[in-house]
CSV table of C-alpha atoms in Angstrom, one decimal:
chain,number,residue,atom,x,y,z
Y,1,MET,CA,31.2,21.2,-70.8
Y,2,VAL,CA,28.0,19.7,-69.6
Y,3,PRO,CA,27.6,22.1,-66.6
Y,4,LEU,CA,27.9,25.1,-69.0
Y,5,LEU,CA,25.0,23.7,-71.1
Y,6,PHE,CA,23.2,23.1,-67.9
Y,7,TYR,CA,23.6,26.7,-66.8
Y,8,ALA,CA,22.3,27.8,-70.2
Y,9,ALA,CA,19.3,25.6,-69.8
Y,10,CYS,CA,18.7,26.9,-66.3
Y,11,ALA,CA,19.0,30.5,-67.7
Y,12,VAL,CA,16.4,29.8,-70.4
Y,13,ALA,CA,14.0,28.3,-67.9
Y,14,SER,CA,14.5,31.3,-65.5
Y,15,ALA,CA,13.9,33.7,-68.3
Y,16,GLY,CA,10.6,32.0,-69.1
Y,17,LEU,CA,9.6,32.1,-65.4
Y,18,LEU,CA,10.6,35.8,-65.2
Y,19,LEU,CA,8.5,36.7,-68.3
Y,20,LEU,CA,5.6,34.7,-66.9
Y,21,LEU,CA,5.8,36.6,-63.6
Y,22,MET,CA,6.0,40.0,-65.4
Y,23,ALA,CA,3.3,39.2,-67.9
Y,24,LYS,CA,0.7,38.7,-65.3
Y,25,ALA,CA,0.1,42.4,-65.0
Y,26,GLY,CA,-1.1,42.5,-68.6
Y,27,THR,CA,-4.6,41.4,-69.2
Y,28,GLY,CA,-6.8,40.7,-72.2
Y,29,GLU,CA,-5.7,39.0,-75.5
Y,30,HIS,CA,-2.2,40.6,-75.5
Y,31,GLY,CA,-1.5,39.5,-72.0
Y,32,ARG,CA,-2.6,35.9,-72.8
Y,33,ALA,CA,-0.3,35.7,-75.8
Y,34,LYS,CA,2.6,36.9,-73.6
Y,35,ARG,CA,1.8,34.3,-71.0
Y,36,VAL,CA,1.7,31.5,-73.5
Y,37,ALA,CA,5.0,32.6,-75.0
Y,38,ALA,CA,6.6,32.8,-71.6
Y,39,SER,CA,5.3,29.4,-70.6
Y,40,LEU,CA,6.7,27.9,-73.8
Y,41,ILE,CA,10.1,29.4,-73.1
Y,42,GLY,CA,10.0,28.0,-69.6
Y,43,LEU,CA,8.9,24.6,-70.7
Y,44,ALA,CA,11.6,24.5,-73.3
Y,45,GLY,CA,14.2,25.3,-70.6
Y,46,ILE,CA,12.9,22.6,-68.2
Y,47,ALA,CA,12.8,20.0,-71.1
Y,48,TRP,CA,16.4,21.0,-72.0
Y,49,ILE,CA,17.5,20.5,-68.4
Y,50,LEU,CA,16.0,17.0,-68.2
Y,51,VAL,CA,17.3,16.0,-71.6
Y,52,LEU,CA,20.8,17.1,-70.6
Y,53,ILE,CA,20.7,14.9,-67.4
Y,54,VAL,CA,19.4,11.9,-69.3
Y,55,GLN,CA,22.1,12.3,-72.0
Y,56,ALA,CA,24.9,12.8,-69.5
Y,57,ILE,CA,24.3,9.5,-67.7
Y,58,PRO,CA,23.9,6.2,-69.5
Y,59,VAL,CA,20.6,4.4,-69.0
Y,60,PRO,CA,20.2,0.6,-69.1
Y,61,ASP,CA,17.5,-0.5,-71.5
Y,62,ASN,CA,15.5,-2.4,-68.9
Y,63,SER,CA,14.9,0.8,-66.8
Y,64,LEU,CA,13.6,3.0,-69.7
Y,65,GLY,CA,9.9,2.6,-68.7
Y,66,GLN,CA,10.6,3.6,-65.1
Y,67,LEU,CA,12.7,6.5,-66.4
Y,68,GLY,CA,9.8,7.7,-68.5
Y,69,LEU,CA,7.5,7.6,-65.5
Y,70,ILE,CA,9.9,9.6,-63.4
Y,71,LEU,CA,10.3,12.2,-66.2
Y,72,LEU,CA,6.5,12.5,-66.4
Y,73,CYS,CA,6.1,13.0,-62.6
Y,74,SER,CA,8.9,15.5,-62.6
Y,75,PHE,CA,7.4,17.4,-65.4
Y,76,ILE,CA,4.0,17.5,-63.7
Y,77,SER,CA,5.4,18.6,-60.4
Y,78,ILE,CA,7.6,21.4,-61.9
Y,79,ALA,CA,4.7,22.7,-64.0
Y,80,ALA,CA,2.4,22.7,-60.9
Y,81,ALA,CA,5.0,24.4,-58.8
Y,82,VAL,CA,5.3,27.1,-61.4
Y,83,ARG,CA,1.6,27.6,-61.2
Y,84,VAL,CA,1.7,27.8,-57.4
Y,85,ILE,CA,4.0,30.8,-57.6
Y,86,THR,CA,2.4,32.5,-60.6
Y,87,HIS,CA,-1.4,32.0,-60.1
Y,88,HIS,CA,-3.1,35.1,-58.9
Y,89,ARG,CA,-5.9,33.4,-57.0
Y,90,PRO,CA,-4.6,31.9,-53.6
Y,91,VAL,CA,-7.1,29.0,-53.6
Y,92,PHE,CA,-5.8,27.8,-57.0
Y,93,CYS,CA,-2.3,28.1,-55.6
Y,94,ALA,CA,-3.2,25.7,-52.8
Y,95,LEU,CA,-4.9,23.3,-55.2
Y,96,TYR,CA,-1.8,23.3,-57.5
Y,97,PHE,CA,0.3,22.6,-54.5
Y,98,VAL,CA,-1.8,19.5,-53.9
Y,99,LEU,CA,-0.9,18.5,-57.5
Y,100,VAL,CA,2.8,19.0,-56.6
Y,101,VAL,CA,2.4,16.8,-53.5
Y,102,LEU,CA,0.6,14.1,-55.5
Y,103,SER,CA,3.2,13.9,-58.2
Y,104,GLY,CA,5.9,14.0,-55.6
Y,105,ALA,CA,4.3,11.0,-53.9
Y,106,ALA,CA,4.2,9.2,-57.2
Y,107,THR,CA,7.9,9.9,-57.6
Y,108,PHE,CA,8.4,8.5,-54.0
Y,109,VAL,CA,6.7,5.3,-55.0
Y,110,LEU,CA,8.9,5.0,-58.1
Y,111,LEU,CA,11.9,5.4,-55.7
Y,112,SER,CA,10.4,2.6,-53.6
Y,113,ALA,CA,9.6,4.7,-50.6
Y,114,GLU,CA,6.0,3.6,-50.3
Y,115,PHE,CA,5.3,4.4,-46.7
Y,116,VAL,CA,6.6,8.0,-47.0
Y,117,ALA,CA,4.6,8.5,-50.2
Y,118,PHE,CA,1.3,7.6,-48.5
Y,119,ALA,CA,2.3,9.6,-45.3
Y,120,LEU,CA,2.9,12.5,-47.6
Y,121,VAL,CA,-0.5,12.3,-49.3
Y,122,ILE,CA,-2.3,11.9,-46.0
Y,123,VAL,CA,-0.4,14.5,-44.0
Y,124,TYR,CA,0.3,17.1,-46.7
Y,125,ALA,CA,-2.6,16.9,-49.1
Y,126,GLY,CA,-5.0,15.7,-46.4
Y,127,ALA,CA,-4.2,17.8,-43.4
Y,128,ILE,CA,-1.9,20.7,-44.0
Y,129,LEU,CA,-3.4,21.8,-47.3
Y,130,ILE,CA,-6.9,21.7,-45.8
Y,131,THR,CA,-5.7,23.9,-43.0
Y,132,TYR,CA,-4.4,26.3,-45.6
Y,133,LEU,CA,-7.7,26.3,-47.4
Y,134,PHE,CA,-9.5,27.0,-44.1
Y,135,VAL,CA,-7.2,30.0,-43.4
Y,136,LEU,CA,-7.7,31.3,-46.9
Y,137,MET,CA,-11.4,31.1,-46.3
Y,138,LEU,CA,-11.2,32.9,-43.0
Y,139,ALA,CA,-9.0,35.6,-44.4
Y,140,GLN,CA,-11.1,36.0,-47.5
Y,141,GLN,CA,-11.1,39.4,-49.2
Y,142,THR,CA,-14.7,40.7,-49.8
Y,143,PRO,CA,-15.6,41.7,-53.4
Y,144,ALA,CA,-16.0,45.2,-52.2
Y,145,ASP,CA,-12.4,45.3,-51.1
Y,146,LEU,CA,-11.3,43.9,-54.5
Y,147,ASN,CA,-13.0,46.6,-56.4
Y,148,GLY,CA,-11.5,49.3,-54.2
Y,149,SER,CA,-8.1,50.8,-53.9
Y,150,ASP,CA,-4.7,49.9,-55.4
Y,151,ALA,CA,-3.6,47.8,-52.5
Y,152,VAL,CA,-5.9,44.9,-53.3
Y,153,ASN,CA,-4.0,43.8,-56.4
Y,154,TYR,CA,-1.1,42.4,-54.3
Y,155,ASP,CA,-1.9,38.9,-55.5
Y,156,SER,CA,-1.3,39.7,-59.2
Y,157,ILE,CA,1.7,42.1,-59.0
Y,158,PRO,CA,4.9,40.3,-57.9
Y,159,ARG,CA,7.4,42.1,-55.8
Y,160,GLU,CA,10.9,42.4,-57.4
Y,161,PRO,CA,10.5,39.4,-59.7
Y,162,ALA,CA,13.9,40.0,-61.4
Y,163,SER,CA,15.9,39.7,-58.2
Y,164,ALA,CA,13.9,36.8,-57.0
Y,165,VAL,CA,14.4,34.9,-60.3
Y,166,ILE,CA,18.1,35.6,-60.3
Y,167,ALA,CA,18.5,34.3,-56.7
Y,168,GLY,CA,16.5,31.2,-57.7
Y,169,PHE,CA,18.6,30.7,-60.8
Y,170,VAL,CA,21.9,30.9,-58.9
Y,171,LEU,CA,20.6,28.4,-56.3
Y,172,VAL,CA,19.3,25.9,-58.9
Y,173,ALA,CA,22.5,26.2,-61.1
Y,174,VAL,CA,24.8,25.5,-58.1
Y,175,LEU,CA,22.6,22.7,-56.7
Y,176,GLY,CA,22.0,21.1,-60.1
Y,177,GLY,CA,25.6,21.3,-61.1
Y,178,ALA,CA,26.4,18.9,-58.3
Y,179,VAL,CA,24.2,16.3,-60.0
Y,180,PHE,CA,26.8,16.1,-62.8
Y,181,GLY,CA,29.8,15.8,-60.4
Y,182,ALA,CA,28.4,12.9,-58.4
Y,183,ASP,CA,30.4,9.7,-58.3
Y,184,ARG,CA,28.1,6.7,-58.7
Y,185,SER,CA,30.4,3.8,-59.7
Y,186,PRO,CA,28.7,0.3,-60.1
Y,187,ALA,CA,31.2,-1.1,-57.5
Y,188,ARG,CA,29.9,1.3,-54.9
Y,189,ALA,CA,26.3,0.5,-55.7
Y,190,THR,CA,27.1,-3.3,-55.3
Y,191,ILE,CA,28.6,-2.7,-51.9
Y,192,ASP,CA,25.6,-0.5,-50.8
Y,193,GLN,CA,23.3,-3.2,-52.0
Y,194,ALA,CA,25.0,-6.0,-50.1
Y,195,ARG,CA,25.0,-3.8,-46.9
Y,196,ALA,CA,21.4,-2.9,-47.3
Y,197,ILE,CA,20.3,-6.4,-47.7
Y,198,GLU,CA,22.3,-7.6,-44.7
Y,199,GLY,CA,20.9,-4.7,-42.6
Y,200,ALA,CA,17.3,-5.7,-43.7
Y,201,TRP,CA,17.9,-9.3,-42.7
Y,202,TYR,CA,19.1,-8.2,-39.3
Y,203,ASP,CA,16.1,-5.9,-39.0
Y,204,LEU,CA,14.0,-9.1,-39.4
Y,205,ALA,CA,16.1,-10.8,-36.7
Y,206,TRP,CA,14.9,-8.1,-34.3
Y,207,MET,CA,11.4,-9.3,-34.8
Y,208,PRO,CA,11.6,-13.1,-33.9
Y,209,ARG,CA,7.9,-13.7,-34.3
Y,210,THR,CA,7.8,-12.2,-37.8
Y,211,LEU,CA,11.0,-14.2,-38.6
Y,212,THR,CA,9.2,-17.4,-37.5
Y,213,GLU,CA,6.3,-16.6,-39.7
Y,214,GLN,CA,8.6,-16.0,-42.7
Y,215,ALA,CA,10.3,-19.3,-42.0
Y,216,ARG,CA,7.0,-21.0,-41.9
Y,217,ARG,CA,6.4,-19.8,-45.5
Y,218,VAL,CA,9.4,-21.8,-46.6
Y,219,ASP,CA,8.6,-24.9,-44.4
Y,220,PRO,CA,5.1,-25.1,-42.8
Y,221,THR,CA,6.3,-27.4,-40.0
Y,222,VAL,CA,8.5,-24.7,-38.4
Y,223,ILE,CA,7.6,-24.0,-34.8
Y,224,ALA,CA,10.6,-22.0,-33.5
Y,225,ILE,CA,13.9,-20.4,-34.5
Y,226,VAL,CA,17.0,-21.7,-32.8
Y,227,PRO,CA,19.8,-19.1,-32.2
Y,228,GLU,CA,23.2,-19.9,-33.6
Y,229,ALA,CA,26.1,-20.5,-31.3
Y,230,ASN,CA,27.1,-16.8,-31.5
Y,231,GLY,CA,23.6,-15.7,-30.5
Y,232,HIS,CA,22.5,-14.5,-33.9
Y,233,LEU,CA,19.2,-15.8,-35.3
Y,234,LEU,CA,20.3,-15.9,-38.9
Y,235,ARG,CA,23.3,-16.0,-41.2
Y,236,VAL,CA,23.3,-13.9,-44.3
Y,237,GLN,CA,24.7,-15.6,-47.4
Y,238,PRO,CA,26.6,-13.9,-50.3
Y,239,ASP,CA,23.7,-14.6,-52.7
Y,240,HIS,CA,21.4,-12.4,-50.5
Y,241,SER,CA,19.5,-15.3,-48.9
Y,242,ALA,CA,19.7,-16.1,-45.2
Y,243,LEU,CA,20.1,-19.4,-43.2
Y,244,VAL,CA,18.2,-20.0,-40.1
Y,245,ARG,CA,18.2,-23.0,-37.7
Y,246,VAL,CA,14.6,-24.1,-37.0
Y,247,GLN,CA,12.7,-26.6,-34.8
Y,248,HIS,CA,10.0,-28.7,-36.5
Y,249,SER,CA,6.6,-29.6,-35.1
Y,250,ASP,CA,6.8,-33.2,-36.4
Y,251,GLY,CA,9.6,-34.2,-34.1
Y,252,ARG,CA,12.5,-34.0,-36.6
Y,253,PRO,CA,15.8,-32.8,-35.2
Y,254,ALA,CA,16.6,-29.1,-35.7
Y,255,SER,CA,17.7,-28.3,-39.2
Y,256,THR,CA,18.9,-25.3,-41.2
Y,257,ILE,CA,16.6,-23.8,-43.9
Y,258,THR,CA,17.3,-21.1,-46.5
Y,259,LEU,CA,15.1,-18.0,-46.6
Y,260,PRO,CA,15.1,-16.5,-50.1
Y,261,PRO,CA,15.5,-12.7,-50.6
Y,262,SER,CA,11.9,-12.3,-51.5
Y,263,LEU,CA,11.1,-12.7,-47.8
Y,264,LEU,CA,13.1,-9.5,-46.9
Y,265,PRO,CA,11.1,-7.0,-44.8
Y,266,ASP,CA,9.1,-4.5,-46.8
Y,267,ASN,CA,9.6,-0.7,-46.8
Y,268,THR,CA,7.1,0.0,-43.9
Y,269,SER,CA,8.8,-2.5,-41.6
Y,270,ARG,CA,12.2,-1.2,-42.4
Y,271,VAL,CA,11.2,2.5,-41.8
Y,272,GLY,CA,9.5,1.5,-38.5
Y,273,MET,CA,12.5,-0.5,-37.4
Y,274,ALA,CA,14.9,2.4,-38.2
Y,275,LEU,CA,12.6,4.8,-36.3
Y,276,VAL,CA,12.6,2.8,-33.1
Y,277,THR,CA,16.1,1.3,-33.2
Y,278,ARG,CA,18.3,3.9,-34.8
Y,279,PHE,CA,16.5,7.2,-34.1
Y,280,PRO,CA,14.5,6.8,-30.9
Y,281,VAL,CA,15.6,10.2,-29.5
Y,282,SER,CA,14.6,12.0,-32.6
Y,283,LEU,CA,11.2,10.3,-32.5
Y,284,GLU,CA,10.7,11.6,-28.9
Y,285,LEU,CA,11.9,15.1,-30.0
Y,286,ALA,CA,9.4,15.1,-32.8
Y,287,GLY,CA,6.7,14.5,-30.3
Y,288,VAL,CA,8.0,17.4,-28.2
Y,289,ILE,CA,8.0,19.7,-31.3
Y,290,LEU,CA,4.4,18.8,-32.1
Y,291,LEU,CA,3.4,19.4,-28.4
Y,292,MET,CA,5.1,22.8,-28.4
Y,293,ALA,CA,3.4,23.7,-31.7
Y,294,MET,CA,0.1,22.7,-30.3
Y,295,LEU,CA,0.7,24.9,-27.2
Y,296,GLY,CA,1.8,27.8,-29.4
Y,297,ALA,CA,-1.3,27.5,-31.5
Y,298,VAL,CA,-3.5,27.5,-28.4
Y,299,VAL,CA,-1.7,30.6,-27.1
Y,300,LEU,CA,-2.1,32.4,-30.4
Y,301,ALA,CA,-5.8,31.5,-30.7
Y,302,ARG,CA,-6.5,32.5,-27.1
Y,303,ARG,CA,-5.2,36.0,-27.7
Y,304,THR,CA,-7.4,36.5,-30.7
Y,305,VAL,CA,-10.5,35.4,-28.7
Y,306,GLU,CA,-9.6,37.8,-25.9
Y,307,SER,CA,-9.2,40.8,-28.3
Y,308,THR,CA,-12.5,40.1,-30.1
Y,309,THR,CA,-14.4,39.7,-26.8
Y,310,THR,CA,-13.0,42.9,-25.5
Y,311,THR,CA,-13.9,44.8,-28.6
Y,312,ALA,CA,-17.3,43.2,-28.5
Y,313,SER,CA,-17.8,44.2,-24.9
Y,314,ARG,CA,-16.6,47.7,-25.7
Y,315,GLU,CA,-19.1,48.0,-28.5
Y,316,SER,CA,-21.9,46.8,-26.2
Y,317,ASN,CA,-20.9,49.3,-23.5
Y,318,ALA,CA,-20.9,52.2,-26.0
P,1,MET,CA,9.1,-19.6,-54.0
P,2,ASN,CA,10.1,-16.5,-55.9
P,3,ASP,CA,13.8,-15.8,-55.5
P,4,ALA,CA,13.8,-12.3,-57.1
P,5,LEU,CA,14.9,-9.3,-55.1
P,6,SER,CA,12.1,-6.8,-54.4
P,7,SER,CA,12.4,-3.5,-56.3
P,8,ALA,CA,13.7,-1.7,-53.2
P,9,PHE,CA,17.0,-3.7,-53.3
P,10,THR,CA,17.8,-3.7,-57.0
P,11,ILE,CA,20.5,-1.3,-58.2
P,12,ILE,CA,18.7,1.7,-59.7
P,13,ALA,CA,19.8,3.5,-62.9
P,14,PRO,CA,21.8,6.6,-61.9
P,15,ALA,CA,19.8,8.7,-64.3
P,16,GLN,CA,16.7,8.3,-62.2
P,17,ILE,CA,18.5,9.5,-59.1
P,18,SER,CA,19.9,12.4,-61.1
P,19,ILE,CA,16.5,13.4,-62.4
P,20,ALA,CA,15.0,13.3,-58.9
P,21,LEU,CA,17.8,15.4,-57.5
P,22,ALA,CA,17.5,18.0,-60.3
P,23,VAL,CA,13.7,18.2,-59.7
P,24,SER,CA,14.3,18.6,-56.0
P,25,ALA,CA,16.7,21.5,-56.7
P,26,ILE,CA,14.2,23.1,-59.1
P,27,LEU,CA,11.3,22.7,-56.6
P,28,PHE,CA,13.4,24.3,-53.9
P,29,GLY,CA,14.4,27.1,-56.2
P,30,LEU,CA,10.8,27.7,-57.3
P,31,GLY,CA,9.8,27.8,-53.6
P,32,LEU,CA,12.5,30.4,-53.0
P,33,ILE,CA,11.4,32.5,-55.9
P,34,GLY,CA,7.8,32.4,-54.8
P,35,PHE,CA,8.7,33.3,-51.2
P,36,LEU,CA,10.7,36.3,-52.4
P,37,CYS,CA,8.2,37.7,-54.9
P,38,ARG,CA,4.7,36.8,-53.7
P,39,ARG,CA,3.0,39.4,-51.5
P,40,ASN,CA,0.2,37.2,-50.0
P,41,MET,CA,1.4,35.9,-46.6
P,42,ILE,CA,-0.5,32.6,-47.0
P,43,ILE,CA,1.1,32.0,-50.4
P,44,MET,CA,4.6,32.8,-48.9
P,45,PHE,CA,4.1,30.1,-46.4
P,46,LEU,CA,2.8,27.8,-49.1
P,47,CYS,CA,6.1,28.4,-50.9
P,48,THR,CA,8.1,27.3,-47.8
P,49,GLU,CA,6.1,24.1,-48.0
P,50,LEU,CA,7.3,23.8,-51.6
P,51,MET,CA,10.9,24.1,-50.4
P,52,PHE,CA,10.2,21.3,-47.8
P,53,GLN,CA,8.9,19.2,-50.7
P,54,GLY,CA,12.1,19.7,-52.6
P,55,ALA,CA,14.2,18.8,-49.6
P,56,ALA,CA,12.1,15.7,-49.0
P,57,LEU,CA,12.5,14.6,-52.6
P,58,ALA,CA,16.3,14.9,-52.3
P,59,MET,CA,16.2,12.8,-49.1
P,60,VAL,CA,14.2,10.0,-50.7
P,61,ALA,CA,16.4,10.0,-53.8
P,62,PHE,CA,19.6,9.6,-51.7
P,63,ALA,CA,17.9,7.0,-49.6
P,64,ARG,CA,17.1,5.0,-52.8
P,65,MET,CA,20.6,5.5,-54.1
P,66,ARG,CA,22.2,4.0,-50.9
P,67,MET,CA,19.3,1.7,-50.3
P,68,ASP,CA,19.2,3.0,-46.7
P,69,VAL,CA,16.0,4.0,-45.0
P,70,SER,CA,17.5,6.8,-42.9
P,71,GLY,CA,16.6,9.3,-45.6
P,72,GLN,CA,13.0,8.2,-45.5
P,73,VAL,CA,13.0,8.5,-41.7
P,74,PHE,CA,14.3,12.1,-42.1
P,75,VAL,CA,11.3,12.8,-44.4
P,76,ILE,CA,9.0,11.7,-41.6
P,77,PHE,CA,10.7,14.3,-39.4
P,78,ILE,CA,10.3,16.9,-42.2
P,79,LEU,CA,6.6,16.2,-42.3
P,80,THR,CA,6.5,16.7,-38.5
P,81,VAL,CA,8.2,20.0,-38.7
P,82,ALA,CA,6.1,21.1,-41.6
P,83,ALA,CA,2.9,20.3,-39.7
P,84,ALA,CA,4.1,22.2,-36.7
P,85,GLU,CA,5.2,25.1,-38.9
P,86,ALA,CA,1.9,25.2,-40.7
P,87,ALA,CA,-0.1,25.3,-37.5
P,88,LEU,CA,1.9,28.1,-36.0
P,89,ALA,CA,2.4,30.1,-39.2
P,90,LEU,CA,-1.3,30.0,-40.1
P,91,GLY,CA,-2.2,31.0,-36.6
P,92,LEU,CA,0.1,34.0,-36.9
P,93,VAL,CA,-1.3,34.9,-40.3
P,94,VAL,CA,-4.9,34.9,-38.9
P,95,LEU,CA,-3.7,37.2,-36.1
P,96,LEU,CA,-2.0,39.6,-38.5
P,97,TYR,CA,-5.1,39.6,-40.7
P,98,ARG,CA,-7.3,40.5,-37.8
P,99,ARG,CA,-5.1,43.6,-37.1
P,100,ARG,CA,-4.9,45.1,-40.6
P,101,GLU,CA,-7.7,43.3,-42.6
P,102,THR,CA,-5.3,42.4,-45.4
P,103,LEU,CA,-2.9,39.6,-46.3
P,104,ASN,CA,-0.5,41.9,-48.1
P,105,SER,CA,2.9,41.4,-46.4
P,106,GLU,CA,4.1,44.8,-47.5
P,107,VAL,CA,1.7,46.3,-44.9
P,108,TRP,CA,4.0,44.8,-42.3
P,109,SER,CA,7.3,46.0,-43.8
P,110,GLU,CA,7.8,48.4,-40.9
P,111,LEU,CA,8.0,46.7,-37.6
P,112,GLY,CA,6.6,48.4,-34.6
P,113,GLU,CA,3.4,48.9,-32.6
P,114,SER,CA,0.5,50.0,-34.6
């Protein structure tokens, strides 16, 4: 039942997007009215999709505020993405894409992925989008070109908008239908939580110096961590705290202290530990990919310099 | 000492994950639509970045659902590939622009030497 309504909502949103793409050819007062109507239809479709999702899944009262924030960020990113694909001036498309990245980063923070959120802002909004703007500037159409022939309006006339929107509609309907079929039982969530906390404590055990510092927050006289008989530095308790055996600076015998869950490593430490302990080969391969891309870019740039110098020398010879 | 779990380890409301997943699907679909119907080559590559963005959002949502950082590590690799792709694709676009003095992709619809 719910997927059918979801498909209907997707169809309404796609119809709005299609009208928005087609209405761009029209200019003046009439074109503007058509654009506004199309945007309203599209927004109604998107709002319907979000309402269906919220209705289908019960929400605890204590997470309503966060849910509202996520809804707001989603709305901004979808609206900005629509502007990316409908705006007829490329520079504005790039700037709206920055808005998509920023609201996406806000969603990442809400999903407690802080490191990735800031990496996204720095790498995407800071580096990649600036490269796009530079290339847009390099490949700028002169105003004389824009007043000229029919080929220059390629930015305002979409190619086959109907087929494209139908393809997008099918993709979103199939992908989004999976959202309703997901099994997320509370028991499964509890198991995941226990495993994640245990894994995070063992991440901390990989970093003995950090572990000692954390233990010093509980008891300032700690000077070293003593390994257990089985070689582990700590023991995870069912209440998500951890026990460590420590030596004290004031000459007391080694004792066991409890680290509370608030001393668990933060998101950045966990991502870093996962990168170097679980995915070291992928990390090296990422470096190889970047090196190859750099070489490729150098080769491409070298060819263009050669062609321009040869034409320049040809002109000077003539 | 504060005994509360940090927000990364609390059980999240499933509706938030569902909304993030739906938005990722919609972003991916919008990127696809844009790639198919825009004619400007730079905007077409911008739309592939939009699809990357949708995929990254899904990864982070699943990472939050399972409270596992592997999804976030994957997003870092997505960023790497996106940066490499942007460098190469934009270099190609500049090359093509120098040849035909236009960004219209339909000019290149017939492959071959020109």
